[in-house]
Short mmCIF file of C-alpha atoms in Angstrom, two decimals:
data_model
loop_
_atom_site.label_atom_id
_atom_site.label_comp_id
_atom_site.label_asym_id
_atom_site.label_seq_id
_atom_site.Cartn_x
_atom_site.Cartn_y
_atom_site.Cartn_z
CA MET A 291 0.11 -0.01 -0.07
CA ALA A 292 1.19 3.45 -0.71
CA GLY A 293 2.96 5.41 1.49
CA GLY A 294 3.02 2.29 4.01
CA ALA A 295 -0.44 2.48 4.73
CA ARG A 296 -2.37 -1.14 5.40
CA LEU A 297 -5.90 -2.38 5.03
CA TYR A 298 -7.82 -3.43 8.28
CA PRO A 299 -11.30 -4.38 8.65
CA LEU A 300 -13.82 -2.07 9.81
CA GLY A 301 -14.02 -1.92 13.33
CA MET A 302 -10.91 -3.92 13.83
CA PRO A 303 -8.07 -1.38 13.70
CA ALA A 304 -5.66 -3.49 15.59
CA SER A 305 -5.56 -6.38 13.46
CA PRO A 306 -4.46 -6.72 9.48
CA ALA A 307 -6.62 -7.83 6.76
CA THR A 308 -7.39 -11.08 6.12
CA ILE A 309 -6.42 -12.35 2.44
CA LEU A 310 -7.64 -15.26 0.18
CA ILE A 311 -5.30 -15.89 -2.95
CA VAL A 312 -6.87 -17.21 -5.78
CA ASP A 313 -5.17 -18.46 -8.73
CA ASP A 314 -3.98 -21.38 -10.75
CA HIS A 315 -0.33 -21.20 -10.43
CA PRO A 316 1.07 -22.17 -7.28
CA SER A 317 4.30 -19.78 -7.63
CA PHE A 318 2.28 -16.68 -7.96
CA ARG A 319 0.32 -17.97 -4.82
CA SER A 320 3.25 -18.95 -2.63
CA SER A 321 5.64 -15.45 -3.80
CA ALA A 322 2.01 -13.48 -3.14
CA ARG A 323 1.57 -15.04 0.34
CA VAL A 324 4.98 -14.78 1.21
CA LEU A 325 5.31 -10.98 0.38
CA LEU A 326 1.79 -10.18 1.82
CA GLU A 327 3.22 -11.93 5.19
CA ALA A 328 5.93 -9.69 5.16
CA GLU A 329 4.14 -7.09 5.14
CA GLY A 330 1.69 -7.74 7.70
CA TYR A 331 -1.17 -8.84 6.49
CA GLU A 332 -2.94 -12.39 7.39
CA VAL A 333 -3.68 -14.81 4.17
CA ILE A 334 -5.87 -17.27 5.24
CA GLY A 335 -6.27 -19.45 2.05
CA GLU A 336 -5.17 -20.11 -1.26
CA ALA A 337 -7.32 -21.23 -4.03
CA ALA A 338 -6.33 -23.07 -7.43
CA ASP A 339 -9.76 -23.01 -9.11
CA GLY A 340 -13.04 -21.40 -9.52
CA ALA A 341 -15.09 -24.08 -7.11
CA SER A 342 -12.22 -24.13 -4.65
CA ALA A 343 -12.65 -20.37 -4.08
CA LEU A 344 -16.60 -20.09 -3.51
CA SER A 345 -16.23 -23.07 -0.97
CA MET A 346 -12.90 -21.40 1.04
CA LEU A 347 -15.03 -17.81 0.83
CA ARG A 348 -17.83 -19.65 2.37
CA GLN A 349 -15.90 -21.08 5.11
CA LEU A 350 -12.61 -18.41 5.87
CA ARG A 351 -15.06 -15.35 5.09
CA PRO A 352 -11.67 -13.16 4.36
CA ASP A 353 -11.23 -9.42 4.29
CA ILE A 354 -10.10 -9.06 0.86
CA VAL A 355 -9.86 -11.55 -2.46
CA LEU A 356 -7.10 -11.40 -4.52
CA LEU A 357 -8.51 -13.31 -7.59
CA ASP A 358 -6.99 -14.47 -11.15
CA LEU A 359 -9.07 -14.22 -14.09
CA GLY A 360 -7.64 -17.22 -16.06
CA LEU A 361 -8.75 -20.33 -13.28
CA PRO A 362 -9.61 -23.53 -14.37
CA GLY A 363 -13.62 -24.89 -14.51
CA LEU A 364 -15.05 -21.31 -13.25
CA ASP A 365 -13.22 -18.16 -14.45
CA GLY A 366 -12.72 -15.03 -12.27
CA ILE A 367 -15.70 -13.55 -13.87
CA ALA A 368 -17.95 -16.45 -13.01
CA VAL A 369 -16.10 -16.45 -9.05
CA ILE A 370 -17.15 -12.53 -8.95
CA GLU A 371 -20.78 -12.98 -10.54
CA ALA A 372 -21.34 -16.05 -8.12
CA LEU A 373 -19.48 -13.98 -4.82
CA ARG A 374 -21.63 -10.93 -5.41
CA GLY A 375 -24.76 -12.80 -4.93
CA TRP A 376 -23.84 -13.40 -1.06
CA SER A 377 -21.33 -11.09 -0.24
CA ASN A 378 -19.66 -7.53 -0.24
CA VAL A 379 -15.87 -8.69 0.16
CA PRO A 380 -13.53 -6.66 -1.64
CA ILE A 381 -11.89 -8.19 -4.62
CA ILE A 382 -9.17 -7.19 -6.59
CA VAL A 383 -8.89 -8.86 -9.98
CA LEU A 384 -5.00 -9.28 -10.36
CA THR A 385 -4.05 -11.16 -13.90
CA ALA A 386 -2.31 -10.59 -17.03
CA ARG A 387 -5.20 -10.07 -19.06
CA GLU A 388 -4.93 -6.25 -20.25
CA ASP A 389 -7.46 -5.98 -22.60
CA GLU A 390 -10.16 -3.57 -21.96
CA ARG A 391 -12.71 -5.98 -22.29
CA SER A 392 -11.97 -8.25 -19.42
CA LYS A 393 -11.39 -4.96 -16.93
CA VAL A 394 -15.12 -4.20 -17.98
CA LEU A 395 -16.34 -7.33 -17.52
CA ALA A 396 -14.98 -8.01 -13.98
CA LEU A 397 -15.85 -4.83 -13.16
CA GLU A 398 -19.39 -4.81 -14.17
CA ALA A 399 -19.37 -8.28 -12.27
CA GLY A 400 -18.59 -7.01 -9.09
CA ALA A 401 -14.63 -6.44 -8.85
CA ASP A 402 -13.39 -3.44 -6.68
CA ASP A 403 -10.08 -2.75 -8.54
CA TYR A 404 -8.63 -4.63 -11.59
CA VAL A 405 -4.38 -4.77 -11.41
CA THR A 406 -2.53 -6.05 -14.37
CA GLN A 407 0.84 -7.84 -14.65
CA THR A 408 3.53 -6.96 -14.23
CA TYR A 409 3.00 -4.83 -10.92
CA ARG A 410 4.71 -4.05 -8.32
CA LEU A 411 4.35 -5.08 -4.15
CA ARG A 412 2.87 -1.56 -3.70
CA GLU A 413 0.77 -1.09 -6.03
#
């Protein structure tokens, strides 16, 4: 976060936000976990596909979801649409898809932000 700001759940300023990472690449999930935890965040789970992500989201109730669009089975857009049926958890799309159509689809489906690779940790 810019300027060293951290995200904390509303009404709970003493504990860092919990994060679920959803990406089909194990190396990305591992790297993201290490970087986020080094910044003081709590990664409470990792999912490699859309169906697992939805299951974990129901069980773990994270404060933030980091979501790739290119997932096996249910893609990221389908995950966003399903999740928005029962949750307002912030969804940050982290993906290699840079085309305008993907951005618009993700944001219209209910994503809160869209970041394309390559990005820096602070971003």
